[in-house]
Amino acid sequence: MADASTALAAEADDHFHDECGVFGIFGRPEAAAIVTLGLHALQHRGQEAAGIVSYDGSQFHVERHIGLIGDNFTKQSVIDRLKGNRAIGHTRYATTGGAGMRNVQPFFAELADGGFAIAHNGNLTNAMTVQRALQKQGAIFSSTSDTETLLHLVATSKERDLNSRFIDAVRQVEGAFSLVAMSSKKMIGCRDPLGIRPLVLGDLDGAWILASETCALDIIGARFVRDLKPGEMVVVTSKGIESMFPFEPQKSRFCVFEYVYFARPDSSVEGRNVYDVRKRIGIELARESPVDADIVVPVPDSGTPAAIGFSQEAGLPFELGIIRNHYVGRTFISPGDSIRHMGVKLKHNANRRMIEGKRVVLVDDSIVRGTTSQKIVQMVREAGAKEVHMRIASPPTRASCFYGVDTPEKAKLLASRMSIEEMAEFIRVDSLGFLSLDGLYRAVGEPGRNEEQPQFCDACFSGQYPTRLLDHEGADNVRTLSLLATGGQ
Ligand code: SF4
């Protein structure tokens, strides 16, 4: 669960937030410095805490800090302590288990046959259920994170070698997991059988890398080798790399929201460049929801690629009618209604000369609670816009995510309780249009959504969860939607 400060931050920045980024490198001097750079490129996947575990041939070194990578891991003293030619790291946006040092990853423990570290992007949907069973057997948990459950499963497995114990552990969990783990002899990468969250393989002069996105390879000049396949596990040792598939094969259900918002636009995930997809989303949106207007204005930065696509398809000028202040950090957000309501003005300002007297199409990536949209529309109107039409580069977000994304409970999602007309009235626009689910699928290169067997996870739009939700059954936001769920039930 998000703590109070997270909730405030989320309110001012009304988006779904990906929970984590992971990065690991094996067989390269100054591994921790490289992990620092990789995590810096993945900072958009989590800004609240980060950690690195390295191994120097005789011992493990662990550094975990609250705050940004640049604030903690660029100090020479910290990097000096993280000795070794292999290291894994994690950057975190606190949701599952809440904030606080005890939940900062990678988790590290001394197991019967040596040290073991693990970092996780995603969320296990049966972690509580498994944890309760382990606790009945006497296990003690030191965090409230679902990832610690995996560590216990590896530690308590009856299998003989680490690969088998790791496989035994991941076969007992459900949900979304892109994992990077490390022992004294190996680095392991693994994606859940549906491949919900991304994980890519790279190479830097012969040293293998695992990372959430390709932008983390680019920053260090590493070569992109390939995406790990859904359900794939790779084991890197000094002898090379080995690939295995420990799960029953299933059809991929990659998170389609990675293309809408989470992944960095310069990354390629699952074979698609994120910027290209976002531009095509704008093109589809303009076709589905045309509007008679003078200019197309993105809500920066996340609405920008879709606004470019929209303007090209609609033949309308693209203008930076809203300027974003990049120096408003999450730390600026303070409690108290008066400050909270200033949030949007601190972050965005209308470029009056571009907007005054114009019929404006505002393009944003999504609407979550609607509070930010409401304030941005008001700001654009106050800057003299004649009409304000809003176009959203995704379908209405009607359901919560249980796969490693910070989402408000269902009742707080504007689209879960209002029709599109009511939403238009709430955010005070002249018209409001969302991309259809089929349009989103077309933008990622599919002919449309396969209703029988959807090609992606799109549960926050469709309510159709691709896995069981054991820990959440009975939760308000699932009760009604589980009736719609198709997979794994
Ligand atoms: S529910 Fe939405 S955000 Fe969560 S994994 Fe599925 S598509 Fe992605």
Short mmCIF file of N, CA and C in Angstrom, two decimals, residues 157-293:
data_model
loop_
_atom_site.label_atom_id
_atom_site.label_comp_id
_atom_site.label_asym_id
_atom_site.label_seq_id
_atom_site.Cartn_x
_atom_site.Cartn_y
_atom_site.Cartn_z
N SER A 157 13.47 -24.26 -0.27
CA SER A 157 13.26 -25.33 -1.25
C SER A 157 14.11 -26.55 -0.90
N LYS A 158 13.54 -27.71 -1.17
CA LYS A 158 14.26 -28.96 -0.86
C LYS A 158 15.18 -29.38 -2.02
N GLU A 159 15.11 -28.64 -3.13
CA GLU A 159 15.96 -28.98 -4.28
C GLU A 159 17.43 -28.79 -3.92
N ARG A 160 18.31 -29.42 -4.70
CA ARG A 160 19.72 -29.46 -4.28
C ARG A 160 20.56 -28.29 -4.77
N ASP A 161 20.36 -27.88 -6.02
CA ASP A 161 21.21 -26.78 -6.51
C ASP A 161 20.38 -25.51 -6.67
N LEU A 162 21.08 -24.39 -6.83
CA LEU A 162 20.39 -23.09 -6.83
C LEU A 162 19.41 -22.97 -8.00
N ASN A 163 19.81 -23.40 -9.18
CA ASN A 163 18.88 -23.31 -10.33
C ASN A 163 17.57 -24.01 -10.01
N SER A 164 17.66 -25.23 -9.47
CA SER A 164 16.45 -26.00 -9.17
C SER A 164 15.65 -25.34 -8.06
N ARG A 165 16.33 -24.77 -7.08
CA ARG A 165 15.60 -24.11 -5.98
C ARG A 165 14.90 -22.85 -6.49
N PHE A 166 15.57 -22.14 -7.39
CA PHE A 166 14.98 -20.93 -7.97
C PHE A 166 13.73 -21.32 -8.77
N ILE A 167 13.85 -22.37 -9.57
CA ILE A 167 12.72 -22.84 -10.38
C ILE A 167 11.57 -23.27 -9.47
N ASP A 168 11.91 -24.00 -8.42
CA ASP A 168 10.91 -24.44 -7.46
C ASP A 168 10.16 -23.22 -6.89
N ALA A 169 10.89 -22.16 -6.60
CA ALA A 169 10.29 -20.95 -6.02
C ALA A 169 9.38 -20.24 -7.02
N VAL A 170 9.88 -19.99 -8.22
CA VAL A 170 9.06 -19.20 -9.17
C VAL A 170 7.83 -19.98 -9.65
N ARG A 171 7.90 -21.29 -9.55
CA ARG A 171 6.71 -22.08 -9.94
C ARG A 171 5.59 -21.97 -8.91
N GLN A 172 5.92 -21.50 -7.72
CA GLN A 172 4.89 -21.40 -6.67
C GLN A 172 4.23 -20.03 -6.59
N VAL A 173 4.75 -19.08 -7.37
CA VAL A 173 4.16 -17.74 -7.28
C VAL A 173 3.38 -17.43 -8.55
N GLU A 174 2.47 -16.46 -8.41
CA GLU A 174 1.62 -16.05 -9.53
C GLU A 174 1.71 -14.54 -9.66
N GLY A 175 1.34 -14.05 -10.83
CA GLY A 175 1.34 -12.61 -11.04
C GLY A 175 2.43 -12.20 -12.00
N ALA A 176 2.95 -11.00 -11.78
CA ALA A 176 3.94 -10.44 -12.70
C ALA A 176 5.30 -10.43 -12.03
N PHE A 177 6.29 -11.00 -12.69
CA PHE A 177 7.64 -10.88 -12.16
C PHE A 177 8.68 -10.90 -13.27
N SER A 178 9.46 -9.85 -13.30
CA SER A 178 10.71 -9.82 -14.05
C SER A 178 11.78 -9.72 -12.98
N LEU A 179 12.57 -10.79 -12.85
CA LEU A 179 13.50 -10.91 -11.72
C LEU A 179 14.94 -10.89 -12.19
N VAL A 180 15.78 -10.26 -11.37
CA VAL A 180 17.23 -10.39 -11.55
C VAL A 180 17.78 -10.82 -10.19
N ALA A 181 18.49 -11.94 -10.17
CA ALA A 181 19.00 -12.47 -8.90
C ALA A 181 20.49 -12.77 -9.06
N MET A 182 21.18 -12.90 -7.92
CA MET A 182 22.62 -13.13 -7.98
C MET A 182 23.09 -13.96 -6.78
N SER A 183 23.94 -14.93 -7.07
CA SER A 183 24.64 -15.66 -6.00
C SER A 183 26.14 -15.43 -6.22
N SER A 184 26.96 -16.12 -5.45
CA SER A 184 28.40 -15.91 -5.62
C SER A 184 28.89 -16.40 -6.98
N LYS A 185 28.12 -17.30 -7.60
CA LYS A 185 28.61 -17.90 -8.86
C LYS A 185 27.80 -17.52 -10.09
N LYS A 186 26.62 -16.96 -9.90
CA LYS A 186 25.77 -16.75 -11.08
C LYS A 186 24.85 -15.56 -10.95
N MET A 187 24.38 -15.10 -12.11
CA MET A 187 23.30 -14.11 -12.15
C MET A 187 22.15 -14.78 -12.88
N ILE A 188 20.95 -14.62 -12.34
CA ILE A 188 19.77 -15.26 -12.92
C ILE A 188 18.77 -14.19 -13.33
N GLY A 189 18.19 -14.34 -14.51
CA GLY A 189 17.08 -13.48 -14.94
C GLY A 189 15.88 -14.35 -15.21
N CYS A 190 14.68 -13.85 -14.92
CA CYS A 190 13.48 -14.68 -15.15
C CYS A 190 12.26 -13.80 -15.37
N ARG A 191 11.44 -14.18 -16.35
CA ARG A 191 10.15 -13.49 -16.57
C ARG A 191 9.01 -14.45 -16.28
N ASP A 192 7.92 -13.91 -15.76
CA ASP A 192 6.76 -14.76 -15.48
C ASP A 192 6.24 -15.36 -16.79
N PRO A 193 5.45 -16.42 -16.71
CA PRO A 193 5.06 -17.14 -17.93
C PRO A 193 4.26 -16.29 -18.92
N LEU A 194 3.62 -15.21 -18.43
CA LEU A 194 2.88 -14.35 -19.35
C LEU A 194 3.74 -13.18 -19.85
N GLY A 195 4.90 -13.01 -19.26
CA GLY A 195 5.79 -11.91 -19.68
C GLY A 195 5.15 -10.55 -19.48
N ILE A 196 4.53 -10.35 -18.32
CA ILE A 196 3.75 -9.11 -18.12
C ILE A 196 4.65 -7.87 -18.09
N ARG A 197 5.78 -7.98 -17.37
CA ARG A 197 6.71 -6.83 -17.32
C ARG A 197 7.92 -7.14 -18.20
N PRO A 198 8.59 -6.09 -18.69
CA PRO A 198 9.70 -6.32 -19.63
C PRO A 198 11.00 -6.77 -18.94
N LEU A 199 11.86 -7.39 -19.68
CA LEU A 199 13.24 -7.69 -19.24
C LEU A 199 14.06 -7.99 -20.49
N VAL A 200 15.16 -7.25 -20.65
CA VAL A 200 15.97 -7.43 -21.85
C VAL A 200 17.37 -7.91 -21.48
N LEU A 201 17.99 -8.53 -22.49
CA LEU A 201 19.34 -9.05 -22.33
C LEU A 201 20.27 -8.19 -23.17
N GLY A 202 21.41 -7.81 -22.58
CA GLY A 202 22.38 -7.00 -23.31
C GLY A 202 23.78 -7.53 -23.09
N ASP A 203 24.71 -6.92 -23.81
CA ASP A 203 26.10 -7.37 -23.74
C ASP A 203 27.01 -6.14 -23.79
N LEU A 204 27.94 -6.07 -22.86
CA LEU A 204 28.92 -4.99 -22.87
C LEU A 204 30.30 -5.61 -22.92
N ASP A 205 30.88 -5.66 -24.10
CA ASP A 205 32.22 -6.23 -24.29
C ASP A 205 32.36 -7.60 -23.63
N GLY A 206 31.36 -8.44 -23.80
CA GLY A 206 31.43 -9.80 -23.27
C GLY A 206 30.80 -9.98 -21.89
N ALA A 207 30.41 -8.89 -21.25
CA ALA A 207 29.74 -9.00 -19.95
C ALA A 207 28.22 -8.99 -20.18
N TRP A 208 27.52 -9.98 -19.63
CA TRP A 208 26.07 -10.05 -19.83
C TRP A 208 25.34 -9.08 -18.92
N ILE A 209 24.26 -8.50 -19.48
CA ILE A 209 23.46 -7.51 -18.74
C ILE A 209 22.00 -7.92 -18.80
N LEU A 210 21.30 -7.72 -17.70
CA LEU A 210 19.84 -7.84 -17.68
C LEU A 210 19.28 -6.48 -17.27
N ALA A 211 18.26 -6.01 -17.97
CA ALA A 211 17.72 -4.68 -17.65
C ALA A 211 16.25 -4.63 -18.00
N SER A 212 15.54 -3.75 -17.32
CA SER A 212 14.10 -3.60 -17.60
C SER A 212 13.84 -3.06 -18.99
N GLU A 213 14.69 -2.14 -19.45
CA GLU A 213 14.44 -1.51 -20.76
C GLU A 213 15.76 -1.28 -21.49
N THR A 214 15.65 -1.11 -22.79
CA THR A 214 16.85 -0.91 -23.60
C THR A 214 17.53 0.44 -23.34
N CYS A 215 16.78 1.44 -22.83
CA CYS A 215 17.44 2.72 -22.56
C CYS A 215 18.55 2.55 -21.54
N ALA A 216 18.46 1.52 -20.69
CA ALA A 216 19.51 1.26 -19.69
C ALA A 216 20.73 0.62 -20.33
N LEU A 217 20.57 0.04 -21.51
CA LEU A 217 21.74 -0.46 -22.25
C LEU A 217 22.40 0.70 -22.99
N ASP A 218 21.56 1.56 -23.57
CA ASP A 218 22.09 2.67 -24.37
C ASP A 218 23.01 3.57 -23.55
N ILE A 219 22.66 3.81 -22.31
CA ILE A 219 23.41 4.77 -21.49
C ILE A 219 24.87 4.34 -21.31
N ILE A 220 25.12 3.04 -21.36
CA ILE A 220 26.50 2.55 -21.17
C ILE A 220 27.09 2.01 -22.48
N GLY A 221 26.39 2.22 -23.58
CA GLY A 221 26.90 1.77 -24.87
C GLY A 221 26.89 0.26 -25.02
N ALA A 222 25.98 -0.41 -24.29
CA ALA A 222 25.89 -1.88 -24.39
C ALA A 222 25.04 -2.25 -25.60
N ARG A 223 25.24 -3.47 -26.06
CA ARG A 223 24.51 -3.98 -27.23
C ARG A 223 23.24 -4.68 -26.75
N PHE A 224 22.12 -4.35 -27.40
CA PHE A 224 20.87 -5.07 -27.12
C PHE A 224 20.96 -6.44 -27.78
N VAL A 225 20.79 -7.49 -27.01
CA VAL A 225 20.82 -8.83 -27.58
C VAL A 225 19.40 -9.28 -27.93
N ARG A 226 18.50 -9.28 -26.95
CA ARG A 226 17.11 -9.66 -27.21
C ARG A 226 16.28 -9.47 -25.95
N ASP A 227 14.95 -9.49 -26.13
CA ASP A 227 14.06 -9.55 -24.97
C ASP A 227 14.12 -10.97 -24.41
N LEU A 228 14.07 -11.11 -23.09
CA LEU A 228 13.82 -12.45 -22.56
C LEU A 228 12.41 -12.83 -22.96
N LYS A 229 12.19 -14.10 -23.26
CA LYS A 229 10.85 -14.54 -23.66
C LYS A 229 9.98 -14.71 -22.41
N PRO A 230 8.66 -14.59 -22.56
CA PRO A 230 7.80 -14.89 -21.42
C PRO A 230 8.11 -16.29 -20.90
N GLY A 231 8.25 -16.42 -19.59
CA GLY A 231 8.52 -17.73 -18.99
C GLY A 231 9.95 -18.20 -19.12
N GLU A 232 10.82 -17.34 -19.63
CA GLU A 232 12.22 -17.76 -19.81
C GLU A 232 13.05 -17.44 -18.55
N MET A 233 13.99 -18.30 -18.29
CA MET A 233 14.96 -18.06 -17.22
C MET A 233 16.35 -18.16 -17.85
N VAL A 234 17.21 -17.19 -17.59
CA VAL A 234 18.59 -17.29 -18.08
C VAL A 234 19.52 -17.32 -16.88
N VAL A 235 20.57 -18.12 -17.01
CA VAL A 235 21.55 -18.24 -15.94
C VAL A 235 22.91 -17.88 -16.53
N VAL A 236 23.52 -16.85 -15.95
CA VAL A 236 24.82 -16.38 -16.43
C VAL A 236 25.89 -16.81 -15.42
N THR A 237 26.91 -17.49 -15.90
CA THR A 237 28.05 -17.85 -15.05
C THR A 237 29.33 -17.44 -15.79
N SER A 238 30.48 -17.72 -15.19
CA SER A 238 31.73 -17.36 -15.87
C SER A 238 31.92 -18.21 -17.13
N LYS A 239 31.13 -19.28 -17.27
CA LYS A 239 31.25 -20.13 -18.47
C LYS A 239 30.36 -19.65 -19.61
N GLY A 240 29.44 -18.74 -19.33
CA GLY A 240 28.55 -18.26 -20.40
C GLY A 240 27.11 -18.17 -19.92
N ILE A 241 26.20 -18.25 -20.88
CA ILE A 241 24.78 -18.06 -20.54
C ILE A 241 23.98 -19.28 -20.98
N GLU A 242 23.00 -19.63 -20.15
CA GLU A 242 22.16 -20.78 -20.43
C GLU A 242 20.70 -20.32 -20.32
N SER A 243 19.86 -20.80 -21.23
CA SER A 243 18.45 -20.42 -21.21
C SER A 243 17.58 -21.64 -20.93
N MET A 244 16.54 -21.44 -20.14
CA MET A 244 15.63 -22.56 -19.86
C MET A 244 14.21 -22.03 -19.69
N PHE A 245 13.24 -22.93 -19.79
CA PHE A 245 11.83 -22.54 -19.70
C PHE A 245 11.14 -23.40 -18.65
N PRO A 246 11.11 -22.92 -17.41
CA PRO A 246 10.61 -23.75 -16.32
C PRO A 246 9.09 -23.83 -16.19
N PHE A 247 8.34 -23.06 -16.99
CA PHE A 247 6.88 -23.04 -16.83
C PHE A 247 6.20 -23.71 -18.03
N GLU A 248 4.95 -24.10 -17.80
CA GLU A 248 4.10 -24.53 -18.92
C GLU A 248 4.01 -23.35 -19.89
N PRO A 249 4.21 -23.57 -21.19
CA PRO A 249 4.13 -22.43 -22.11
C PRO A 249 2.73 -21.80 -22.10
N GLN A 250 2.71 -20.47 -22.11
CA GLN A 250 1.43 -19.74 -22.18
C GLN A 250 1.58 -18.63 -23.19
N LYS A 251 0.46 -18.13 -23.67
CA LYS A 251 0.51 -17.04 -24.62
C LYS A 251 0.87 -15.76 -23.88
N SER A 252 1.77 -14.98 -24.49
CA SER A 252 2.25 -13.75 -23.86
C SER A 252 1.09 -12.79 -23.54
N ARG A 253 1.18 -12.11 -22.40
CA ARG A 253 0.22 -11.06 -22.05
C ARG A 253 1.01 -9.84 -21.53
N PHE A 254 1.89 -9.34 -22.36
CA PHE A 254 2.71 -8.19 -21.97
C PHE A 254 1.80 -6.99 -21.64
N CYS A 255 2.23 -6.19 -20.68
CA CYS A 255 1.46 -5.02 -20.24
C CYS A 255 1.39 -3.97 -21.35
N VAL A 256 0.20 -3.73 -21.87
CA VAL A 256 0.08 -2.78 -22.98
C VAL A 256 0.30 -1.34 -22.50
N PHE A 257 0.15 -1.12 -21.19
CA PHE A 257 0.34 0.23 -20.65
C PHE A 257 1.82 0.64 -20.69
N GLU A 258 2.72 -0.34 -20.79
CA GLU A 258 4.14 0.02 -20.96
C GLU A 258 4.29 0.92 -22.20
N TYR A 259 3.53 0.61 -23.24
CA TYR A 259 3.61 1.42 -24.47
C TYR A 259 2.94 2.78 -24.32
N VAL A 260 1.88 2.81 -23.50
CA VAL A 260 1.14 4.07 -23.34
C VAL A 260 1.94 5.05 -22.50
N TYR A 261 2.55 4.55 -21.41
CA TYR A 261 3.12 5.50 -20.46
C TYR A 261 4.40 5.05 -19.75
N PHE A 262 4.49 3.79 -19.29
CA PHE A 262 5.58 3.44 -18.35
C PHE A 262 6.96 3.49 -18.98
N ALA A 263 7.12 2.82 -20.11
CA ALA A 263 8.46 2.70 -20.68
C ALA A 263 8.93 4.05 -21.24
N ARG A 264 10.24 4.23 -21.27
CA ARG A 264 10.78 5.47 -21.84
C ARG A 264 10.62 5.44 -23.34
N PRO A 265 10.28 6.58 -23.97
CA PRO A 265 10.01 6.55 -25.42
C PRO A 265 11.20 6.12 -26.27
N ASP A 266 12.42 6.25 -25.75
CA ASP A 266 13.58 5.83 -26.55
C ASP A 266 13.89 4.35 -26.34
N SER A 267 13.11 3.65 -25.54
CA SER A 267 13.32 2.21 -25.36
C SER A 267 12.58 1.43 -26.42
N SER A 268 13.05 0.23 -26.67
CA SER A 268 12.29 -0.73 -27.47
C SER A 268 11.96 -1.88 -26.54
N VAL A 269 10.68 -2.22 -26.45
CA VAL A 269 10.30 -3.37 -25.62
C VAL A 269 9.45 -4.30 -26.45
N GLU A 270 9.71 -5.59 -26.28
CA GLU A 270 8.99 -6.62 -27.04
C GLU A 270 9.01 -6.33 -28.53
N GLY A 271 10.16 -5.86 -29.00
CA GLY A 271 10.36 -5.66 -30.43
C GLY A 271 9.74 -4.39 -31.00
N ARG A 272 9.22 -3.53 -30.16
CA ARG A 272 8.60 -2.31 -30.69
C ARG A 272 9.24 -1.09 -30.04
N ASN A 273 9.54 -0.08 -30.85
CA ASN A 273 10.04 1.17 -30.30
C ASN A 273 8.88 1.92 -29.66
N VAL A 274 9.07 2.35 -28.43
CA VAL A 274 7.96 2.93 -27.65
C VAL A 274 7.50 4.25 -28.27
N TYR A 275 8.44 5.06 -28.74
CA TYR A 275 8.07 6.34 -29.36
C TYR A 275 7.22 6.11 -30.61
N ASP A 276 7.63 5.14 -31.43
CA ASP A 276 6.85 4.82 -32.64
C ASP A 276 5.42 4.44 -32.29
N VAL A 277 5.29 3.58 -31.26
CA VAL A 277 3.94 3.14 -30.87
C VAL A 277 3.14 4.35 -30.40
N ARG A 278 3.75 5.22 -29.60
CA ARG A 278 3.00 6.37 -29.07
C ARG A 278 2.55 7.30 -30.20
N LYS A 279 3.40 7.46 -31.21
CA LYS A 279 2.99 8.30 -32.35
C LYS A 279 1.82 7.65 -33.09
N ARG A 280 1.92 6.32 -33.26
CA ARG A 280 0.81 5.62 -33.95
C ARG A 280 -0.47 5.69 -33.13
N ILE A 281 -0.32 5.70 -31.81
CA ILE A 281 -1.50 5.88 -30.95
C ILE A 281 -2.18 7.21 -31.29
N GLY A 282 -1.37 8.26 -31.47
CA GLY A 282 -1.92 9.58 -31.82
C GLY A 282 -2.62 9.55 -33.17
N ILE A 283 -2.04 8.79 -34.10
CA ILE A 283 -2.65 8.68 -35.44
C ILE A 283 -4.01 7.98 -35.33
N GLU A 284 -4.05 6.88 -34.59
CA GLU A 284 -5.32 6.15 -34.41
C GLU A 284 -6.35 7.04 -33.72
N LEU A 285 -5.89 7.78 -32.74
CA LEU A 285 -6.78 8.65 -31.97
C LEU A 285 -7.41 9.73 -32.88
N ALA A 286 -6.58 10.30 -33.75
CA ALA A 286 -7.09 11.33 -34.67
C ALA A 286 -8.12 10.74 -35.64
N ARG A 287 -7.90 9.48 -36.04
CA ARG A 287 -8.86 8.83 -36.95
C ARG A 287 -10.17 8.53 -36.23
N GLU A 288 -10.05 8.06 -35.00
CA GLU A 288 -11.25 7.64 -34.27
C GLU A 288 -12.03 8.82 -33.71
N SER A 289 -11.30 9.88 -33.37
CA SER A 289 -11.94 10.96 -32.62
C SER A 289 -11.52 12.32 -33.17
N PRO A 290 -11.89 12.59 -34.46
CA PRO A 290 -11.45 13.85 -35.07
C PRO A 290 -12.14 15.04 -34.42
N VAL A 291 -11.52 16.19 -34.58
CA VAL A 291 -12.12 17.39 -33.98
C VAL A 291 -11.75 18.61 -34.83
N ASP A 292 -12.71 19.50 -34.96
CA ASP A 292 -12.49 20.74 -35.70
C ASP A 292 -11.78 21.72 -34.76
N ALA A 293 -10.51 21.97 -35.00
CA ALA A 293 -9.75 22.81 -34.05
C ALA A 293 -8.64 23.55 -34.78
#
